[in-house]
Amino acid sequence: MSLLIYILSFLEGFTTLSIEIIAIRKFTPIVGSNSISTSIILGVILLALSYGYYIGGKNSKNKDENTIKEKIIFNLSISSAYYLFFTFIVDEFILTLILELSNNYFISILISSFILFFIPVFLASQTIPLLSELLKGDNTGEKIGKLLFFSTIGSFLGSVVTSTVLFSNLGVSKSATLNSLILSSLAISLIIISFKKVKINYIITIIVFLLSISIIIGKPIVNKDIIYETSNSYHNLVVKNIDENRRVIFQNSGYASGINLKTGYSFFKYIIEIKNKLEENEYKNIAIIGAAGFTLPNEISEFKFVENIDVVDIDGSLKSISEKYFLEKTLSKKINFINEPSRYFLQNTIDDNKKYDAVVIDIYHGDSLPPQTLTLEFFQNLKKISENIYINMITDNKLKSDFSNKLLNTMELGLGEIYYKDVNQYKEENAKTNFVMTNLNIEGYAQYIKNNDLGIYTDNKHSIEIDLFKIR
């Protein structure tokens, strides 16, 4: 029995941190990856843990062994069912709905986190103080210490294994289901060992257990228009034919790449614009930060004057996905894929005293703009590796928002004079569009005039998340 108690403690810790990592990852496509959303999710889960420890300790007082076991089984069963039937089914709907209703970034994430995660974490966390009453011995401090030791080791592995192993092998959705499977398995194990039989009132535990297994080993329902779909540590990615002539890649629900199936070339106007500028200037050595479907590097690799194209992206799977499912061709040997975060790549390039004839930034898709690539330090480092910068930026078409002006102020301070062109020319008021921005004075591009009423974004201080929320 002692072994089972320590296993329960270990796996309770594992699932709690695993759920925390999954929660942060599931929120990313909607609210972005940033310190605000992460800190709120962490705070809510820690609050649920602390309250669970308190109530669990209170409920264990003067209770017989069977009553405590039944309480643990009940908590684990409800927690596993909550995750399986509610949290990870309605999470995107709940967060999106509350964002629309409240129109407040902080409050929306806070309320959503409470609704989705507080109850199951609160219930599961009661396991530790309840288990302490099942261990033999009179030294309460020693018992609690051992249980917290195994729980914390489980938490460590839960955070590491989820992001490095589960996401890449199971995907985000099945990783969430695995936690329901673990919790229901623990409940069933305790039922069988303690009561020798499964009572009818534990039927929900069995349902969660069996359904979790079927979801994990089962194949997803296939949409005939979807060629490939995955959900890993970095984003949700879908390769899809939107009509008989066009294929696109969605990253976190935003258009990341698109090709005409007849020509094999991109129909995105900003890709066409940047490609033309690279051709006009006959750059030989080019870096492209942001891979997506490799459309731009694939097309410019056909230019005879191009000698080398370094493509940088944090997701190492993109090259094989593009070759197999999107472009359906082997990329040119001129293309060198560098699987690194953008800031890490920039620093390494600076340290190596390496220079490029031109650098293209194409890492901004939909509402999920990485804050670390929008600060002064990022643009200053960018200037150190090339004098010729081309950036695809998605923002409001009138450039009137705080985000647009602070970003352009930041770019100007980091890169020098900034020139821009709206490649889509949408007529709607406040529509979001693609701008090609550059530090080069190009005919047909407008020069940005600094807005002295607004500041800039730095690594140390910025309001990127809040400003982006205002132009959703």
Coordinates of C-alpha atoms in Angstrom, one line a residue:
M1 CA 0.0 0.0 0.0
S2 CA 2.9 2.4 0.8
L3 CA 4.2 2.0 -2.8
L4 CA 0.8 2.9 -4.3
I5 CA 0.6 5.9 -2.0
Y6 CA 4.0 7.2 -3.3
I7 CA 3.0 6.5 -6.9
L8 CA -0.2 8.4 -6.3
S9 CA 1.8 11.3 -4.9
F10 CA 4.2 11.3 -7.8
L11 CA 1.6 11.1 -10.5
E12 CA -0.6 13.8 -8.9
G13 CA 2.4 16.1 -9.1
F14 CA 3.1 15.0 -12.7
T15 CA -0.4 15.7 -13.9
T16 CA -0.6 19.1 -12.2
L17 CA 2.4 20.5 -13.9
S18 CA 1.6 18.8 -17.2
I19 CA -1.8 20.5 -17.1
E20 CA -0.2 23.8 -16.4
I21 CA 2.1 23.5 -19.5
I22 CA -0.8 22.3 -21.6
A23 CA -2.9 25.3 -20.4
I24 CA -0.2 27.8 -21.4
R25 CA 0.2 26.1 -24.8
K26 CA -3.6 26.0 -25.4
F27 CA -4.0 29.7 -24.6
T28 CA -1.1 30.7 -26.9
P29 CA -3.0 30.8 -30.3
I30 CA -5.6 33.1 -28.8
V31 CA -3.7 35.4 -26.5
G32 CA -0.1 34.9 -27.6
S33 CA 2.9 33.6 -25.7
N34 CA 3.7 36.2 -23.1
S35 CA 4.4 36.8 -19.4
I36 CA 0.9 38.1 -18.6
S37 CA -1.0 35.0 -19.7
T38 CA 1.7 32.7 -18.3
S39 CA 1.7 34.4 -14.9
I40 CA -2.1 34.4 -14.6
I41 CA -2.3 30.6 -15.4
L42 CA 0.5 29.9 -13.0
G43 CA -1.2 32.0 -10.3
V44 CA -4.6 30.3 -10.6
I45 CA -3.1 26.8 -10.5
L46 CA -1.0 27.7 -7.5
L47 CA -4.0 29.2 -5.7
A48 CA -6.0 26.0 -6.5
L49 CA -3.1 23.9 -5.1
S50 CA -2.8 25.8 -1.9
Y51 CA -6.5 25.7 -1.2
G52 CA -6.6 22.0 -2.1
Y53 CA -3.8 21.3 0.4
Y54 CA -5.7 23.3 3.1
I55 CA -9.1 21.6 2.5
G56 CA -7.5 18.2 2.1
G57 CA -5.8 18.5 5.4
K58 CA -9.0 19.7 7.0
N59 CA -11.1 16.8 5.6
S60 CA -8.6 14.2 6.7
K61 CA -9.1 15.0 10.4
N62 CA -10.7 12.2 12.4
K63 CA -11.6 10.2 9.3
D64 CA -11.3 6.4 9.0
E65 CA -9.1 4.9 6.3
N66 CA -11.9 3.8 4.0
T67 CA -13.5 7.2 4.1
I68 CA -10.2 8.9 3.2
K69 CA -9.7 6.4 0.3
E70 CA -13.2 7.1 -1.0
K71 CA -12.6 10.8 -0.8
I72 CA -9.4 10.4 -2.9
I73 CA -11.1 8.3 -5.4
F74 CA -14.0 10.8 -5.7
N75 CA -11.6 13.7 -6.2
L76 CA -9.5 12.0 -8.8
S77 CA -12.5 10.8 -10.7
I78 CA -14.2 14.2 -10.9
S79 CA -10.9 15.9 -11.7
S80 CA -10.2 13.4 -14.6
A81 CA -13.8 13.8 -15.9
Y82 CA -13.6 17.6 -15.7
Y83 CA -10.5 17.7 -17.9
L84 CA -11.8 15.2 -20.4
F85 CA -15.5 16.4 -20.7
F86 CA -15.1 20.1 -20.1
T87 CA -11.7 21.8 -19.8
F88 CA -10.1 20.7 -23.0
I89 CA -13.3 20.6 -25.1
V90 CA -14.5 24.2 -24.4
D91 CA -11.3 25.9 -23.5
E92 CA -10.9 27.9 -26.8
F93 CA -14.7 28.7 -26.8
I94 CA -14.6 30.0 -23.2
L95 CA -11.5 32.1 -23.6
T96 CA -12.7 33.6 -26.9
L97 CA -16.2 34.3 -25.5
I98 CA -14.9 36.0 -22.4
L99 CA -12.4 38.1 -24.4
E100 CA -15.3 39.4 -26.5
L101 CA -17.6 40.0 -23.6
S102 CA -15.2 41.7 -21.2
N103 CA -12.9 43.4 -23.7
N104 CA -10.2 43.2 -21.0
Y105 CA -7.1 41.2 -21.6
F106 CA -6.1 40.5 -17.9
I107 CA -9.7 39.8 -16.7
S108 CA -10.5 37.5 -19.6
I109 CA -7.5 35.2 -19.0
L110 CA -8.1 35.3 -15.2
I111 CA -11.7 34.3 -15.4
S112 CA -11.1 31.7 -18.1
S113 CA -8.3 30.1 -16.0
F114 CA -10.5 29.9 -13.0
I115 CA -13.4 28.3 -14.9
L116 CA -11.2 25.8 -16.8
F117 CA -8.5 24.8 -14.2
F118 CA -9.3 25.8 -10.6
I119 CA -11.8 23.0 -9.7
P120 CA -9.9 20.0 -11.1
V121 CA -6.5 21.2 -9.7
F122 CA -8.2 21.9 -6.3
L123 CA -9.7 18.4 -6.2
A124 CA -6.5 16.6 -7.3
S125 CA -4.3 18.5 -4.9
Q126 CA -6.2 17.3 -1.9
T127 CA -4.6 13.9 -2.5
I128 CA -1.3 14.8 -0.7
P129 CA -2.7 15.7 2.8
L130 CA -5.3 12.9 2.5
L131 CA -2.6 10.3 1.6
S132 CA -0.5 11.4 4.6
E133 CA -3.2 9.9 6.8
L134 CA -2.9 6.5 5.1
L135 CA 0.9 6.2 5.7
K136 CA 2.0 4.3 8.8
G137 CA 3.9 6.1 11.5
D138 CA 3.5 8.9 13.9
N139 CA 5.9 11.5 12.5
T140 CA 3.6 13.7 10.5
G141 CA 6.4 16.0 9.3
E142 CA 8.3 13.0 7.9
K143 CA 5.2 11.6 6.1
I144 CA 4.3 15.0 4.5
G145 CA 8.0 15.5 3.6
K146 CA 8.2 12.2 1.7
L147 CA 4.9 12.8 -0.1
L148 CA 5.9 16.3 -1.2
F149 CA 9.2 15.0 -2.3
F150 CA 7.6 12.5 -4.7
S151 CA 5.0 15.0 -5.7
T152 CA 7.6 17.6 -6.6
I153 CA 9.7 15.1 -8.5
G154 CA 6.5 14.3 -10.4
S155 CA 5.9 18.0 -11.1
F156 CA 9.4 18.4 -12.4
L157 CA 9.0 15.5 -14.8
G158 CA 5.5 16.6 -15.7
S159 CA 6.7 20.0 -16.9
V160 CA 9.8 18.6 -18.8
V161 CA 8.2 15.5 -20.3
T162 CA 5.0 17.2 -21.5
S163 CA 6.8 19.9 -23.5
T164 CA 9.7 17.8 -24.8
V165 CA 8.2 14.3 -25.3
L166 CA 4.4 14.3 -25.2
F167 CA 3.7 17.3 -27.5
S168 CA 6.0 16.0 -30.2
N169 CA 4.8 12.4 -30.0
L170 CA 1.1 12.7 -29.0
G171 CA 0.2 16.3 -29.8
V172 CA -1.3 18.8 -27.4
S173 CA -4.9 17.4 -27.4
K174 CA -3.8 13.8 -26.7
S175 CA -1.4 15.0 -24.1
A176 CA -4.3 16.6 -22.3
T177 CA -6.3 13.3 -22.6
L178 CA -3.3 11.4 -21.2
N179 CA -3.6 13.3 -17.9
S180 CA -7.3 12.3 -17.6
L181 CA -6.2 8.7 -18.2
I182 CA -3.5 8.9 -15.5
L183 CA -5.9 10.3 -12.9
S184 CA -8.7 7.8 -13.7
S185 CA -6.1 5.0 -13.6
L186 CA -5.0 6.1 -10.1
A187 CA -8.6 6.1 -8.9
I188 CA -9.3 2.6 -10.4
S189 CA -6.1 1.2 -8.9
L190 CA -7.1 2.5 -5.4
I191 CA -10.6 1.1 -5.9
I192 CA -9.3 -2.4 -6.8
I193 CA -6.6 -2.6 -4.1
S194 CA -8.7 -1.1 -1.3
F195 CA -12.2 -2.4 -2.0
K196 CA -11.5 -5.5 -4.2
K197 CA -14.3 -4.6 -6.5
V198 CA -15.6 -1.7 -8.5
K199 CA -18.8 -0.3 -7.2
I200 CA -21.5 1.1 -9.5
N201 CA -21.0 4.6 -8.2
Y202 CA -17.5 4.5 -9.7
I203 CA -18.8 4.0 -13.2
I204 CA -17.7 7.5 -14.3
T205 CA -14.1 6.6 -13.4
I206 CA -14.3 3.6 -15.7
I207 CA -15.9 5.7 -18.5
V208 CA -13.2 8.3 -18.3
F209 CA -10.5 5.6 -18.3
L210 CA -11.8 3.7 -21.3
L211 CA -12.7 6.9 -23.3
S212 CA -9.2 8.3 -22.6
I213 CA -7.6 5.2 -24.0
S214 CA -9.8 5.2 -27.1
I215 CA -9.0 8.9 -27.8
I216 CA -5.2 8.4 -27.4
I217 CA -5.0 5.3 -29.6
G218 CA -7.7 6.4 -32.0
K219 CA -7.2 8.2 -35.3
P220 CA -8.7 11.7 -35.7
I221 CA -11.7 12.4 -38.0
V222 CA -10.3 13.3 -41.4
N223 CA -11.4 16.4 -43.3
K224 CA -10.9 15.7 -47.0
D225 CA -9.6 19.2 -47.5
I226 CA -7.0 18.9 -44.8
I227 CA -3.7 17.3 -46.1
Y228 CA -1.8 17.4 -42.8
E229 CA -2.5 18.6 -39.2
T230 CA -0.4 18.7 -36.1
S231 CA -0.2 20.4 -32.7
N232 CA 3.2 20.6 -31.2
S233 CA 5.1 22.7 -28.6
Y234 CA 5.1 25.7 -30.8
H235 CA 1.8 26.0 -32.7
N236 CA -1.2 24.4 -34.2
L237 CA -0.5 23.8 -37.8
V238 CA -2.8 22.8 -40.7
V239 CA -2.0 22.2 -44.3
K240 CA -5.2 22.6 -46.3
N241 CA -6.5 23.1 -49.8
I242 CA -8.9 26.1 -49.6
D243 CA -10.1 25.5 -53.2
E244 CA -9.0 23.5 -56.3
N245 CA -6.2 26.0 -57.1
R246 CA -4.8 27.1 -53.7
R247 CA -3.2 25.4 -50.7
V248 CA -2.4 27.2 -47.4
I249 CA -0.7 26.6 -44.1
F250 CA -2.4 27.8 -41.0
Q251 CA -0.3 28.5 -37.9
N252 CA -2.4 29.2 -34.8
S253 CA -5.4 29.9 -37.0
G254 CA -3.5 32.6 -39.0
Y255 CA -2.4 32.3 -42.7
A256 CA 1.3 31.5 -42.7
S257 CA 1.9 30.4 -46.3
G258 CA -0.1 29.9 -49.5
I259 CA 0.7 28.6 -53.0
N260 CA -1.1 28.4 -56.3
L261 CA -1.2 24.7 -57.1
K262 CA -0.9 25.3 -60.8
T263 CA 2.2 27.5 -60.7
G264 CA 3.7 26.4 -57.4
Y265 CA 4.3 30.0 -56.4
S266 CA 2.9 32.0 -53.5
F267 CA -0.2 34.1 -54.0
F268 CA 0.5 36.1 -50.9
K269 CA 1.1 39.7 -52.0
Y270 CA 3.7 40.4 -49.4
I271 CA 5.7 37.4 -50.6
I272 CA 5.5 38.6 -54.2
E273 CA 6.6 42.1 -53.1
I274 CA 9.6 41.0 -51.1
K275 CA 10.6 38.5 -53.8
N276 CA 10.6 41.3 -56.4
K277 CA 12.9 43.5 -54.2
L278 CA 15.3 40.6 -53.5
E279 CA 15.5 40.0 -57.3
E280 CA 15.9 43.7 -58.2
N281 CA 18.9 44.0 -55.9
E282 CA 20.4 40.6 -56.7
Y283 CA 21.3 39.7 -53.2
K284 CA 23.5 36.6 -53.0
N285 CA 23.5 35.7 -49.3
I286 CA 20.1 35.9 -47.7
A287 CA 18.7 35.1 -44.2
I288 CA 15.0 34.5 -43.8
I289 CA 13.7 34.3 -40.2
G290 CA 10.5 32.4 -40.2
A291 CA 10.1 29.3 -42.3
A292 CA 6.3 28.4 -42.4
G293 CA 5.9 26.7 -45.8
F294 CA 9.3 27.7 -47.3
T295 CA 7.5 29.5 -50.2
L296 CA 9.9 32.5 -50.3
P297 CA 13.2 30.6 -50.0
N298 CA 11.9 28.1 -52.5
E299 CA 11.1 30.8 -55.1
I300 CA 14.2 32.9 -54.7
S301 CA 16.4 29.7 -54.8
E302 CA 15.6 29.7 -58.5
F303 CA 17.5 33.0 -59.1
K304 CA 20.9 32.2 -60.5
F305 CA 22.6 35.0 -58.6
V306 CA 21.4 33.6 -55.2
E307 CA 24.2 31.5 -53.6
N308 CA 22.9 30.8 -50.1
I309 CA 19.6 31.1 -48.2
D310 CA 19.7 30.5 -44.4
V311 CA 16.1 29.8 -43.2
V312 CA 15.6 30.1 -39.4
D313 CA 12.8 28.7 -37.4
I314 CA 12.3 27.3 -33.9
D315 CA 10.1 24.4 -35.2
G316 CA 12.4 21.8 -36.7
S317 CA 9.6 19.9 -38.3
L318 CA 8.6 22.6 -40.8
K319 CA 11.1 21.6 -43.6
S320 CA 9.9 18.0 -43.8
I321 CA 6.2 19.1 -43.6
S322 CA 6.7 21.6 -46.4
E323 CA 8.5 19.1 -48.6
K324 CA 6.1 16.3 -48.0
Y325 CA 2.7 18.0 -47.6
F326 CA 2.8 21.6 -48.8
L327 CA 5.3 22.2 -51.7
E328 CA 5.5 18.5 -52.4
K329 CA 9.1 18.9 -53.6
T330 CA 12.6 18.6 -52.3
L331 CA 14.0 22.1 -51.5
S332 CA 17.1 23.4 -53.3
K333 CA 20.5 22.7 -51.9
K334 CA 21.0 26.5 -51.6
I335 CA 18.5 26.4 -48.7
N336 CA 20.1 25.8 -45.3
F337 CA 17.6 25.2 -42.5
I338 CA 18.7 26.5 -39.1
N339 CA 16.5 25.1 -36.3
E340 CA 17.0 27.9 -33.7
P341 CA 15.0 30.6 -31.9
S342 CA 15.3 33.9 -33.8
R343 CA 17.0 35.8 -30.9
Y344 CA 19.5 32.9 -30.4
F345 CA 20.3 32.9 -34.1
L346 CA 20.9 36.6 -34.2
Q347 CA 23.2 36.5 -31.2
N348 CA 25.2 33.6 -32.6
T349 CA 25.5 35.3 -36.0
I350 CA 26.8 38.5 -34.3
D351 CA 29.3 36.5 -32.2
D352 CA 30.5 34.8 -35.4
N353 CA 30.9 38.2 -37.2
K354 CA 28.7 36.9 -40.0
K355 CA 26.9 39.3 -42.4
Y356 CA 24.1 38.8 -44.9
D357 CA 23.3 40.8 -48.0
A358 CA 19.7 40.9 -46.9
V359 CA 17.5 39.6 -44.1
V360 CA 13.8 38.9 -44.3
I361 CA 11.6 38.7 -41.2
D362 CA 8.5 36.6 -41.7
I363 CA 7.4 35.4 -38.3
Y364 CA 4.2 37.3 -37.7
H365 CA 1.0 35.3 -38.3
G366 CA -2.5 36.1 -37.1
D367 CA -2.9 37.4 -33.5
S368 CA 0.1 35.4 -32.2
L369 CA 3.0 37.8 -32.5
P370 CA 6.1 36.8 -30.4
P371 CA 6.9 39.8 -28.1
Q372 CA 10.6 39.0 -28.0
T373 CA 10.8 39.8 -31.8
L374 CA 9.2 43.2 -31.5
T375 CA 11.6 45.0 -29.1
L376 CA 14.4 47.5 -29.6
E377 CA 17.0 44.9 -28.8
F378 CA 15.8 42.5 -31.5
F379 CA 15.9 45.2 -34.2
Q380 CA 19.3 46.5 -33.0
N381 CA 20.7 43.0 -33.4
L382 CA 19.0 42.6 -36.8
K383 CA 20.9 45.7 -38.0
K384 CA 24.2 44.2 -36.9
I385 CA 23.9 41.3 -39.4
S386 CA 22.7 43.2 -42.4
E387 CA 22.1 46.7 -43.8
N388 CA 19.1 45.6 -45.9
I389 CA 16.1 44.5 -43.9
Y390 CA 12.6 43.5 -45.1
I391 CA 9.8 42.8 -42.7
N392 CA 6.3 41.4 -43.1
M393 CA 4.2 43.0 -40.4
I394 CA 0.5 42.5 -39.7
T395 CA -1.2 45.4 -38.1
D396 CA -4.1 48.0 -38.5
N397 CA -4.2 49.3 -42.1
K398 CA -4.3 53.0 -41.0
L399 CA -1.3 52.7 -38.7
K400 CA -3.2 54.6 -36.0
S401 CA -3.1 52.1 -33.2
D402 CA -0.7 52.3 -30.2
F403 CA 0.8 49.1 -31.3
S404 CA 1.6 50.3 -34.8
N405 CA 3.1 53.6 -33.7
K406 CA 5.2 52.1 -30.8
L407 CA 6.4 49.3 -33.0
L408 CA 7.4 51.7 -35.8
N409 CA 9.1 54.0 -33.2
T410 CA 11.0 51.0 -32.0
M411 CA 12.0 49.9 -35.5
E412 CA 13.2 53.5 -36.4
L413 CA 15.4 53.6 -33.3
G414 CA 16.8 50.2 -34.0
L415 CA 17.1 50.2 -37.8
G416 CA 17.1 53.9 -38.8
E417 CA 14.6 55.5 -41.1
I418 CA 11.6 53.2 -41.8
Y419 CA 9.6 52.9 -45.0
Y420 CA 6.5 50.9 -45.5
K421 CA 3.9 49.7 -48.1
D422 CA 0.4 48.3 -47.6
V423 CA 0.4 45.4 -50.0
N424 CA -3.3 44.5 -49.6
Q425 CA -4.9 47.9 -49.7
Y426 CA -8.0 46.8 -47.7
K427 CA -10.7 49.5 -47.7
E428 CA -12.4 48.5 -44.4
E429 CA -11.8 50.8 -41.4
N430 CA -9.3 49.3 -38.9
A431 CA -8.8 46.2 -41.0
K432 CA -5.6 44.3 -40.3
T433 CA -3.3 44.1 -43.3
N434 CA 0.2 43.1 -44.3
F435 CA 2.8 45.8 -44.5
V436 CA 6.2 45.3 -46.0
M437 CA 8.5 47.4 -43.9
T438 CA 12.1 48.2 -44.6
N439 CA 15.0 50.5 -43.7
L440 CA 15.6 51.2 -47.4
N441 CA 14.2 54.2 -49.3
I442 CA 12.2 52.4 -52.0
E443 CA 10.1 54.1 -54.6
G444 CA 6.4 53.6 -53.8
Y445 CA 7.0 53.2 -50.1
A446 CA 6.0 55.8 -47.5
Q447 CA 8.3 57.1 -44.8
Y448 CA 7.2 56.7 -41.2
I449 CA 7.2 59.9 -39.3
K450 CA 7.9 59.3 -35.6
N451 CA 5.1 59.7 -33.2
N452 CA 6.7 61.5 -30.2
D453 CA 3.6 61.0 -28.1
L454 CA 4.2 57.3 -27.8
G455 CA 7.2 55.3 -26.6
I456 CA 9.0 52.2 -27.8
Y457 CA 9.1 48.5 -26.9
T458 CA 12.2 47.2 -25.0
D459 CA 13.0 43.8 -23.4
N460 CA 12.9 45.5 -20.0
K461 CA 9.6 47.3 -20.5
H462 CA 6.8 47.0 -23.0
S463 CA 3.0 46.8 -23.3
I464 CA 3.0 44.6 -26.5
E465 CA 0.3 42.1 -25.3
I466 CA -2.1 44.9 -24.2
D467 CA -1.5 46.9 -27.4
L468 CA -2.0 43.9 -29.6
F469 CA -5.3 43.0 -27.8
K470 CA -6.7 46.5 -28.6
I471 CA -6.4 45.7 -32.4
R472 CA -7.8 42.2 -32.3

